[in-house]
XYZ file of C-alpha atoms in Angstrom:
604
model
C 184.591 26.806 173.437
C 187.237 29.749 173.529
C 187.061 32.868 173.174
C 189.260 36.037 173.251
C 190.591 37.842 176.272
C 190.051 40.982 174.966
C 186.451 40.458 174.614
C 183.922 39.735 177.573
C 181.160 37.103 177.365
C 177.836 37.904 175.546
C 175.610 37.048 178.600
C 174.747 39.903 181.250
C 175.489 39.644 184.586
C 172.415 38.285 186.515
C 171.264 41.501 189.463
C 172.741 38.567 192.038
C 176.285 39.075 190.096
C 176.023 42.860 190.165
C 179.068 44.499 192.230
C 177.627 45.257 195.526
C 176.757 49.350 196.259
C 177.772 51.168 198.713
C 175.613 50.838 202.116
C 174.404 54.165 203.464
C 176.031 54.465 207.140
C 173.970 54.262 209.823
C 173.181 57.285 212.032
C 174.032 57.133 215.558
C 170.872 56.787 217.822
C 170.933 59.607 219.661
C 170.549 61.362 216.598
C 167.919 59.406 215.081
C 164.254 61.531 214.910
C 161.666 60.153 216.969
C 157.893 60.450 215.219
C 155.754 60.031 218.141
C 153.039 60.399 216.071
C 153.632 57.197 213.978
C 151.823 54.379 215.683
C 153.458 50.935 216.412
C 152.677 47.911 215.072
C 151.330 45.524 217.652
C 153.362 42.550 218.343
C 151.565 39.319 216.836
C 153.389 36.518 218.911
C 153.674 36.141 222.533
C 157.385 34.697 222.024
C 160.475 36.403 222.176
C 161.171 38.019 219.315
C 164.278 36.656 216.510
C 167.036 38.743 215.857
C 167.963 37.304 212.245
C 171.134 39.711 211.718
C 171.677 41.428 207.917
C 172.425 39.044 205.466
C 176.309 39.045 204.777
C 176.704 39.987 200.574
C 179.991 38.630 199.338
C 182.320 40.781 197.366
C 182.614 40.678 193.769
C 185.728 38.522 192.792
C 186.290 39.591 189.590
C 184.392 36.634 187.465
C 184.398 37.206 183.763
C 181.977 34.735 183.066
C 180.028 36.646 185.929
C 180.069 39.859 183.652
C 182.850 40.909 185.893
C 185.307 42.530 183.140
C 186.319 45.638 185.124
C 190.290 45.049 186.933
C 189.742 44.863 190.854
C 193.801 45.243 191.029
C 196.879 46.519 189.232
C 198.011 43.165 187.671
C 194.525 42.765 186.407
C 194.777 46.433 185.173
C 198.092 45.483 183.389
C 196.619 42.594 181.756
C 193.871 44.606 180.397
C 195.638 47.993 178.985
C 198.435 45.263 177.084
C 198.435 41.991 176.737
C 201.558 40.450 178.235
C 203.151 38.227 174.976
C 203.098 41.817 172.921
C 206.383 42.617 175.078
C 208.397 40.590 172.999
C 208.240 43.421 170.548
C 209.358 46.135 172.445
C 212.262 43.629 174.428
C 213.448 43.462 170.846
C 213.399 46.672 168.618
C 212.953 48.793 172.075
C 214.489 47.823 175.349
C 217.201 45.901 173.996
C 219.045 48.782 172.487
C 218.008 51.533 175.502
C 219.116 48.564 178.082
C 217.502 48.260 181.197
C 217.392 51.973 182.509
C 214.651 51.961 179.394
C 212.627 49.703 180.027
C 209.294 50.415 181.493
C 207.951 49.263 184.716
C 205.144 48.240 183.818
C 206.922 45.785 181.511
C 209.574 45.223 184.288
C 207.497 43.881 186.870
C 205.099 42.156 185.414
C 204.274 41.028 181.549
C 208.256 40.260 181.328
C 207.507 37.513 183.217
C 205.401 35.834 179.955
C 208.541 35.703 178.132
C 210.497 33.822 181.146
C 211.849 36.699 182.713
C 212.152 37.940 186.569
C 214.661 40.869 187.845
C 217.197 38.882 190.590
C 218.227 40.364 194.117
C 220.628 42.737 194.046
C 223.645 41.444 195.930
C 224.462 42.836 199.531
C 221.300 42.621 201.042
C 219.860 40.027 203.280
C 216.397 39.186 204.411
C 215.917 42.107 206.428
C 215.800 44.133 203.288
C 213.169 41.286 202.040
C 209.240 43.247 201.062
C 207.887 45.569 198.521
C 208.774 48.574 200.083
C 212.121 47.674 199.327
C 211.564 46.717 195.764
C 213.724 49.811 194.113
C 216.596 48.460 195.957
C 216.692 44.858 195.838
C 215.967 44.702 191.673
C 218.979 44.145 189.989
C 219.629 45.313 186.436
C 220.482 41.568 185.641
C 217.495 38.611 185.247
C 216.668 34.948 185.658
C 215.427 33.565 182.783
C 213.218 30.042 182.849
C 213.782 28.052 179.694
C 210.798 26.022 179.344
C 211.185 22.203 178.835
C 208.091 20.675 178.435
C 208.115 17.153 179.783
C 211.396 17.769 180.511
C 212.787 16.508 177.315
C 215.896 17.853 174.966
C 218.090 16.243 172.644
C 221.881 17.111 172.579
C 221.743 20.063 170.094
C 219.067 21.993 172.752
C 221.563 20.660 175.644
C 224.389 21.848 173.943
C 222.766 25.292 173.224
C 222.091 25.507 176.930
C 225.375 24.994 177.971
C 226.698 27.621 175.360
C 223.836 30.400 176.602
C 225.057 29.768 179.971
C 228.808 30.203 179.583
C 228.202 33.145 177.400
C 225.555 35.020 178.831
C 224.981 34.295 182.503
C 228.176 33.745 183.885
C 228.266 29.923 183.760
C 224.858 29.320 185.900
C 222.297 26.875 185.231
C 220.028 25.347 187.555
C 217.395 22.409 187.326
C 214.280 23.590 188.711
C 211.332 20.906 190.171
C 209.029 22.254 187.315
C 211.906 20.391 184.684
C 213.614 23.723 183.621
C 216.576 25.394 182.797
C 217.110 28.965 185.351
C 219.960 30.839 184.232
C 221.073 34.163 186.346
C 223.161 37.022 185.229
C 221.235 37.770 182.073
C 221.274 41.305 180.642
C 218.418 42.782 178.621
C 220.585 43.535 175.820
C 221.132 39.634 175.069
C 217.621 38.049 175.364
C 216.965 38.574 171.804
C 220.198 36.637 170.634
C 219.529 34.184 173.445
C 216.015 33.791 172.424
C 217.634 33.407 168.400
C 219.644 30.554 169.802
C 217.379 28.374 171.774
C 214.335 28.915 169.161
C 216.516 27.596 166.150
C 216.500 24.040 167.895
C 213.334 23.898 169.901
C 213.252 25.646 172.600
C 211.230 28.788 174.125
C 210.926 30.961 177.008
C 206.947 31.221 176.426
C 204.408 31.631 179.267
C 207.533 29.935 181.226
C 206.501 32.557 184.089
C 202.867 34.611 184.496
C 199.803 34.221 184.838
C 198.813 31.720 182.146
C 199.512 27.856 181.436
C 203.293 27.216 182.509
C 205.759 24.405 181.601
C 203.591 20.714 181.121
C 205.309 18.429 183.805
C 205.667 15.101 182.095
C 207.684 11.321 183.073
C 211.836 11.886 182.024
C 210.593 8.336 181.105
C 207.987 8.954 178.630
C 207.089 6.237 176.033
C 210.465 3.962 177.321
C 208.793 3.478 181.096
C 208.278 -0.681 181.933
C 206.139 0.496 184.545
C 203.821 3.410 182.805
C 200.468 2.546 181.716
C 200.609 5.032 178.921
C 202.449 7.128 176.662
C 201.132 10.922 177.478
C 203.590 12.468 174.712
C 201.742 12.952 171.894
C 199.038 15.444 174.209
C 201.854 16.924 175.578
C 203.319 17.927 172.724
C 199.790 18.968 171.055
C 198.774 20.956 174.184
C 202.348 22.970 173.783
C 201.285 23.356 169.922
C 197.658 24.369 169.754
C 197.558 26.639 173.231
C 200.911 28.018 174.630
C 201.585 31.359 173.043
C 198.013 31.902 172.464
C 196.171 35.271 173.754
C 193.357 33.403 174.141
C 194.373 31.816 177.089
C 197.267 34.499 178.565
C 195.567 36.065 180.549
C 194.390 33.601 183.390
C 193.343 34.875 186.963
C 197.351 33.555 187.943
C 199.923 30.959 186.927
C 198.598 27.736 185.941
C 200.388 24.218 186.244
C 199.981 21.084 184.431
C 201.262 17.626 184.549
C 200.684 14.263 182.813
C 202.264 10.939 182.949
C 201.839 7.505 182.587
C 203.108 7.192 186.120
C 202.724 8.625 189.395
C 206.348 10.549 188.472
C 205.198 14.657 188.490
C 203.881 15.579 191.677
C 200.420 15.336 190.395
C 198.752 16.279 193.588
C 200.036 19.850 193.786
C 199.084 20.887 190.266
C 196.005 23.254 188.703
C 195.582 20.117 186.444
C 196.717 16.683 186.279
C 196.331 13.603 184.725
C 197.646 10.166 185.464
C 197.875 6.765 184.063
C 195.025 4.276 184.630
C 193.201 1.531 183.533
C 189.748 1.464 183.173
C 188.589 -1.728 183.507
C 185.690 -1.645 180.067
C 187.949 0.538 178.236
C 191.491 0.031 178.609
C 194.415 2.452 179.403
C 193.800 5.855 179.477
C 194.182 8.671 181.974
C 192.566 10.661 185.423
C 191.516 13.802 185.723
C 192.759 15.447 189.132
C 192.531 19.563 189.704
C 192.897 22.160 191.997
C 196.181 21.015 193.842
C 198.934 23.938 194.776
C 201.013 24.878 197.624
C 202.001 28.449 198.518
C 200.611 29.861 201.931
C 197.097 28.245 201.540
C 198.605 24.524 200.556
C 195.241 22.388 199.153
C 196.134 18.622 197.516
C 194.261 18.111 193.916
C 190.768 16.444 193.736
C 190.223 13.466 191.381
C 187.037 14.547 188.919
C 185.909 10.748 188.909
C 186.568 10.719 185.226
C 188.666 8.599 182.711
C 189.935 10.564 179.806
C 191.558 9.107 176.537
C 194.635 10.008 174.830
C 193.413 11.351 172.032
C 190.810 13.988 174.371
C 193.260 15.384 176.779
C 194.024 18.345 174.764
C 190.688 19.154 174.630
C 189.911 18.198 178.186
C 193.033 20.520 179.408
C 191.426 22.951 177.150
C 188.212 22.934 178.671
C 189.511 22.828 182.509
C 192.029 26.209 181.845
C 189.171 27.695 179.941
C 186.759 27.451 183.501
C 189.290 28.717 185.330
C 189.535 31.976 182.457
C 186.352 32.433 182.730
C 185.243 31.680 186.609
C 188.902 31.794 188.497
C 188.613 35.077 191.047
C 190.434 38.008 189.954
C 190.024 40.596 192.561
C 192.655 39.468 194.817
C 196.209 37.481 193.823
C 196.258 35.218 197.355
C 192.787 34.066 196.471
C 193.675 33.831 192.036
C 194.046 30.029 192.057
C 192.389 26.904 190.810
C 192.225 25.620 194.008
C 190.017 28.447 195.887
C 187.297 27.740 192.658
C 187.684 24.302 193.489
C 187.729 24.360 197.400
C 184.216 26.663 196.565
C 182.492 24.759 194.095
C 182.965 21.357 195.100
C 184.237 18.704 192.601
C 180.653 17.348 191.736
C 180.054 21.163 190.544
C 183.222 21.611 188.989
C 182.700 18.376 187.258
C 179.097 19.270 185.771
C 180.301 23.394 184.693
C 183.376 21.292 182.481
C 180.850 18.918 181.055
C 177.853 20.852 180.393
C 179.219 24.446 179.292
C 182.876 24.000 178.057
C 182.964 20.455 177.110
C 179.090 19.585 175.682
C 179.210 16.398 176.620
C 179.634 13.852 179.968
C 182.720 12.521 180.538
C 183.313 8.397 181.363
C 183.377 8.052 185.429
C 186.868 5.971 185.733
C 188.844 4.396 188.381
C 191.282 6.065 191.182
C 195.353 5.069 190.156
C 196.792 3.178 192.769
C 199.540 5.098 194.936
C 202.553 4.758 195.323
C 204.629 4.629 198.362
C 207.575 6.522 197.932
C 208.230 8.967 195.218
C 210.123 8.011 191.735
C 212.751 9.774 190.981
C 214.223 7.987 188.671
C 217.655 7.838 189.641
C 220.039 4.952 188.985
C 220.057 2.279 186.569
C 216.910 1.184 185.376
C 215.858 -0.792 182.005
C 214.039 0.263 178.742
C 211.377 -0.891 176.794
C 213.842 -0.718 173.742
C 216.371 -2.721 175.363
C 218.399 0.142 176.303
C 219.441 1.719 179.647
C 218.037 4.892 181.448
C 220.681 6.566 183.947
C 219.488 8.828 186.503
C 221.984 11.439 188.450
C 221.664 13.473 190.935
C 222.886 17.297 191.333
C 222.465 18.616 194.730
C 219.356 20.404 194.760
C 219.614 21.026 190.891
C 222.625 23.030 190.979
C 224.813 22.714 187.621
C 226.332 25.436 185.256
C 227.105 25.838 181.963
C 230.013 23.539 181.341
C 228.740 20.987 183.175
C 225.788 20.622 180.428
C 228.452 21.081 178.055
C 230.534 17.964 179.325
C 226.949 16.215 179.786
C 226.620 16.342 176.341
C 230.051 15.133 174.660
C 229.952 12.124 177.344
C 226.229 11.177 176.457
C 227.293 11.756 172.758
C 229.746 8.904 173.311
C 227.558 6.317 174.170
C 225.666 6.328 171.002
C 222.420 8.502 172.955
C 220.725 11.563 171.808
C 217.914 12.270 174.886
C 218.690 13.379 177.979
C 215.897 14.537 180.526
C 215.306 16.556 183.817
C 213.022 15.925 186.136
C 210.568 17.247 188.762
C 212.923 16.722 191.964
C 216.163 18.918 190.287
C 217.618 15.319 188.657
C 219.146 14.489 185.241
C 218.819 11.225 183.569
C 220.255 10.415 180.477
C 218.320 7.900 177.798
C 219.254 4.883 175.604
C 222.663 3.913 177.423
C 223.983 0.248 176.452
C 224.765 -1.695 178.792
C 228.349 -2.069 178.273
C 228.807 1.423 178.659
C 226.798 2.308 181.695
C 229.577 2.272 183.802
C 231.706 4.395 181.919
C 229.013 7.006 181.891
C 228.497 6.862 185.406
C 232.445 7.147 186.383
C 232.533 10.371 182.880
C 229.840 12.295 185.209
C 230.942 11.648 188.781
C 233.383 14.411 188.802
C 230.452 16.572 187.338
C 228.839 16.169 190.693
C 226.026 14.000 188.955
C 226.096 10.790 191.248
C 224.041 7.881 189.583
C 224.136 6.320 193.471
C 223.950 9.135 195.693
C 223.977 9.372 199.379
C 220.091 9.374 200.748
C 220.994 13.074 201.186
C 222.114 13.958 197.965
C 219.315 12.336 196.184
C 215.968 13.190 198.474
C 217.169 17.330 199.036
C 215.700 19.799 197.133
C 215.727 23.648 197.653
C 214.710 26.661 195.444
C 217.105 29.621 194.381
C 216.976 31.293 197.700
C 217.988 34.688 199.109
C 221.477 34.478 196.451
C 219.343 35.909 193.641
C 215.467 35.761 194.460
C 213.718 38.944 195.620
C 211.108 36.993 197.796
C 213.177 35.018 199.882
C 214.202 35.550 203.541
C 217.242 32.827 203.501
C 220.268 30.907 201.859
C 218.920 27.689 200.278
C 220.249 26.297 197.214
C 223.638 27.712 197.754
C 223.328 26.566 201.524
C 222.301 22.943 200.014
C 225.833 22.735 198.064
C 227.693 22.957 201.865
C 224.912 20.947 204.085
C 224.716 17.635 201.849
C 228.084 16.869 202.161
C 227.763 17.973 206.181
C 224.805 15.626 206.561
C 226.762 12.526 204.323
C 229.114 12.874 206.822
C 227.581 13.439 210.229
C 224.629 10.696 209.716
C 226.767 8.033 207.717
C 227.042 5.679 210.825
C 222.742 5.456 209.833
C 222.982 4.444 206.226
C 222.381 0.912 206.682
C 219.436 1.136 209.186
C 217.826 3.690 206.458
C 215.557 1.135 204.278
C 212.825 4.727 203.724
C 213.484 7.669 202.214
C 214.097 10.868 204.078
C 213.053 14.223 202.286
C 214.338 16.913 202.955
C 213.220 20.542 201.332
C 214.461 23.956 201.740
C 212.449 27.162 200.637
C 213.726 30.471 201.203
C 209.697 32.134 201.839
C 206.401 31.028 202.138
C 205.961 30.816 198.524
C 206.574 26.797 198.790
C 208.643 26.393 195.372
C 210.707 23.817 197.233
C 207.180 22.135 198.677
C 208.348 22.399 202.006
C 204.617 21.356 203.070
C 205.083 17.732 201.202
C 208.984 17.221 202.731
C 209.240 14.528 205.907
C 211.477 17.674 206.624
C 210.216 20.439 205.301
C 212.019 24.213 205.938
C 210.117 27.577 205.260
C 212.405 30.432 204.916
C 211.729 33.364 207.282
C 213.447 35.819 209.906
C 213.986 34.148 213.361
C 215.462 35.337 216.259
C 218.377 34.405 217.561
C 218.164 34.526 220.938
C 219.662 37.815 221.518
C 217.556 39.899 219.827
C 218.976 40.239 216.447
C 217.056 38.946 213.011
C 218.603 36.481 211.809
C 217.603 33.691 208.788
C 215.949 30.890 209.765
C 213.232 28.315 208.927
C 210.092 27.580 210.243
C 209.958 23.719 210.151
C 207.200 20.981 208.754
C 207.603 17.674 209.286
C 206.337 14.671 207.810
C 204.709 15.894 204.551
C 204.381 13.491 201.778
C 202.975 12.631 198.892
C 201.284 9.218 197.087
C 200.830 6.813 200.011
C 199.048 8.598 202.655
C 199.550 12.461 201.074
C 199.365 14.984 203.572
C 201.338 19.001 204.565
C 203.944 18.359 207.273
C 203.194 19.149 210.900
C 204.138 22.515 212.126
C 205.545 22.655 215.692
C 204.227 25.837 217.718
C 207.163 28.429 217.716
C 209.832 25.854 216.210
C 212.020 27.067 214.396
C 215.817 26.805 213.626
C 218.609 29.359 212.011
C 220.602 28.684 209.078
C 223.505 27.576 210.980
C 221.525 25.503 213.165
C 219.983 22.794 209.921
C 222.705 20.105 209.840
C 222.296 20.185 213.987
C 218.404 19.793 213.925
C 218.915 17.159 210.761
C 221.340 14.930 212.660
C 219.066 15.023 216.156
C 215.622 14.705 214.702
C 216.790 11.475 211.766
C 218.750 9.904 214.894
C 215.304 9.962 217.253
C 213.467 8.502 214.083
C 215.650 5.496 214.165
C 215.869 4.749 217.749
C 211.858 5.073 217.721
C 210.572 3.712 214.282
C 208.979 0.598 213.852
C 209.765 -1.922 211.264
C 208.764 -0.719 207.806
C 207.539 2.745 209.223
C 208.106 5.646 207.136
C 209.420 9.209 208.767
C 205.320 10.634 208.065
C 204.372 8.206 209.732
C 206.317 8.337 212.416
C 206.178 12.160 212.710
C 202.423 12.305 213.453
C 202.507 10.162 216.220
C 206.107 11.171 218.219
C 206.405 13.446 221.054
C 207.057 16.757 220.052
C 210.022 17.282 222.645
C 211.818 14.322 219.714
C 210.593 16.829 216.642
C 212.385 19.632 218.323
């Protein structure tokens, strides 16, 4: 079913697959020759004749299984000349020892990103500076690096060699991303192959954590303990990590590609290249559903359910098959059209469906039943029981935001209690496994100072934001670091609410239109961009969605025509818009709901 990436498929390209040639341009028609000589044809109908119009030819899009092998575009043209995971090599014996003045751009900008590795912003320069034509300026000589942790899970000893890393070499940042990782900042090229030493000798990678090819596997912080999961997903999680990540075969994919599976409805299934999700079928038991295509970005599309029930046991080989069409079919001649989710919105599901079955897979799949949804999203925080008896504790950074010590602390206080797992999660939380009840308390009151709240404010637990214009390239505005100062604003300005709250309010914060805060999916959702400010300056602001959600009644937040707010201006707009949703909500209505049917003068 696989094959290499550095050879093309057997088959020939049909003549209806063959790159397009160039049309001859038409001559203007006073210049045209006139044969007089030539009789006409006479006319056969009496009716006015049908102009039918040239038949439009689509572009090639780059379709290896299409015979399309040739890069339309520089990334592609990386990919080809090396494959990205052979940088390792030269970050080791080469670029480490020249430091970064040495290292080529080539490797720079794009296959260091297979090994977990971006350039940050350069400090100094704010959104105005934001585009590629600014590139040489805004790349600092220091990088984030993405540890992945694959369903989120790590044991003290990799939790303890995270906090270490982070003290040692990136000046005591860490960050919990919504794809369950680790982000450090500050890291020099000279230490990746020490920091890479540490985190390999218990566990741990940087692998395909950034790229174009299969990315960190989203999985429940709850895995295999959940009272509420209708199945364990860990053992094809972890054989999905073993058999494919790392592999050549499937490193070079049209772009990034993003998996989750759970149990439960706990990882953002509907905005992921693949999913799959607990269910029962009712002839043959527990087992899970396929969903593709889902992603946010500029062009936002929600995942499609195949229609199929998959058992344990196949999911690696189902997973295989679905990254394997997009390989071989996913377009490759432009990056805003290199997802899943274009294939998908193309194709249609039903053809999707039959191209897995009948060419990758050999076989039909079981049609199986849709999960039922949920109504607001888990997050997992607080107190809940275990299936061994035990406790799970969930806390609750603001917007993911920890360091170094902090992980450090984490550890010798969970190490107290007797536990050895401790998980992130997709929405920036931490929950710690296996707590006894007679010391739950303790271990809530040992990581309160932390700022990891096991009964946060509604603000503190439902705001996430990305890393924002402090260190990313691509962003316009302050998020993260904005988040640290407005939670505590907006704990403070809408307490007098609290006890007419009974829903959730999300709130996200994304520095550009990139969406890796889901700003779409938020009942308030922010999109980082310039804004004036009423005098004619730029200044950072946010274009605004509201009432996105997932689960229940999914759907992108509304966008209100030329709405939008500065940076200052978010705990103002917060306060008024939350205070007309609880004058005007009905009982039981959630803020999406309510935000599709109010007047927009109360969104504004």
């Amino acid at each position: 079913m696989t094959s290499s990436t550095d050879a093309g498929p057997t088959d020939q390209p049909t003549p209806e697959s063959q790159p397009e040639r160039r049309a001859r341009p038409e001559r203007p028609a006073s210049e045209r020759r006139v044969r007089p000589d030539r009789p006409r044809p006479e006319a056969t109908t009496t009716g006015p004749r049908v102009r039918t119009g040239k038949p439009v030819r689509r572009k090639a899009e780059g379709q290896w299984a299409l015979g399309y092998r040739e890069p339309l575009n520089p990334n592609e043209q990386s990919k080809k000349d090396d494959n990205p995971l052979n940088v390792r090599a030269r970050i080791e014996n080469i670029y480490a020892k020249t430091g970064f003045d040495g290292i080529d751009k080539g490797d720079l900008r794009g296959r260091f990103r297979w090994w977990g590795l971006y350039t940050q912003r350069e400090q100094g320069y704010d959104g105005t500076w934001t585009g590629d034509e600014n590139i040489d300026l805004l790349e600092a000589k220091y990088f984030m690096m993405r540890i992945r942790c694959d369903g989120g899970a790590l044991n003290l000893a990799q939790l303890r060699t995270l906090g270490g890393i982070s003290t040692e070499f990136a000046r005591d940042t860490a960050d919990l991303s919504d794809r369950e990782n680790v982000q450090y900042h500050w890291i020099e090229v000279e230490n990746v192959p020490e920091i890479w030493k540490r985190i390999e000798a218990v566990g741990l990678k940087t692998t395909e954590a950034c790229g174009d090819c299969p990315r960190v596997v989203l999985g429940s912080p709850l895995a295999g303990e959940s009272l509420n999961e209708v199945i364990d997903p860990t053992p094809a999680i972890e054989e999905i990590v073993r058999r494919y990540i790392g592999k050549k075969e499937y490193s070079n994919l049209p772009r990034k590609f993003k998996t989750a599976i759970s149990g439960q409805q706990d990882v953002v299934h509907e905005i992921n290249d693949v999913a799959f999700v607990g269910v029962v079928h009712p002839e043959h038991g527990p087992g899970l559903d396929l969903w593709v295509g889902g992603g946010l970005s500029t062009n936002p599309m929600l995942a499609k359910r195949v229609g199929v029930w998959v058992p344990l046991d196949e999911v690696p080989d189902v997973w295989e098959a679905v990254v394997s069409v997009f390989r071989d079919y996913g377009y490759r001649r432009l990056r805003t059209k290199a997802r899943l989710k274009f294939l998908i919105k193309d194709w249609g599901i039903e053809k999707f469906r039959q191209v897995l079955e009948d060419e990758y897979l050999k076989r039909k799949l079981i049609d199986g039943p849709a999960p039922e949804q949920p109504t607001k999203p888990i997050d997992h925080v607080g107190v809940q029981r275990l299936r061994n008896g035990l406790n799970a504790v969930g806390f609750s950074p603001i917007a993911g935001r920890v360091s170094g010590t902090v992980l450090t602390k984490v550890a010798d206080a969970v190490e107290r209690i007797g536990s050895d797992r401790v998980r992130f999660t997709p929405y920036q939380k931490l929950i710690v496994l296996d707590v006894p009840d007679d010391k739950v308390d303790a271990l809530i009151d040992e990581l309160e100072p932390l700022g990891l709240q096991a009964q946060p404010s509604l603000w503190r637990r439902n705001l996430m934001a990305c890393t924002g214009i402090e260190f990313c390239k691509l962003s316009f505005a302050e998020t993260r670091k904005r988040s640290q100062a407005l939670v505590p604003e907006l704990e403070e300005r809408l307490a007098d609410l609290n006890a007419q709250l009974d829903v959730p309010i999300t709130i996200n914060i994304n520095g550009c239109p990139n969406s890796c805060a889901r700003s779409q999916i938020a009942d308030i959702g922010f999109k980082g961009q310039l804004v004036d400010d009423g005098t004619g300056n730029q200044v950072e602001g946010f274009q605004v969605h509201l009432g996105g959600s997932l689960g229940f009644d999914s759907a992108f937040g509304r966008k209100l025509r030329q709405h939008k707010v500065t940076t200052g201006e978010l705990g103002d707009y917060i306060d008024r818009v939350v205070r007309n949703f609880v004058k005007q909500r009905s009982d039981g209505e959630r803020f999406a709901q309510w935000a599709v049917r109010a007047d927009e003068a109360d969104l504004r």
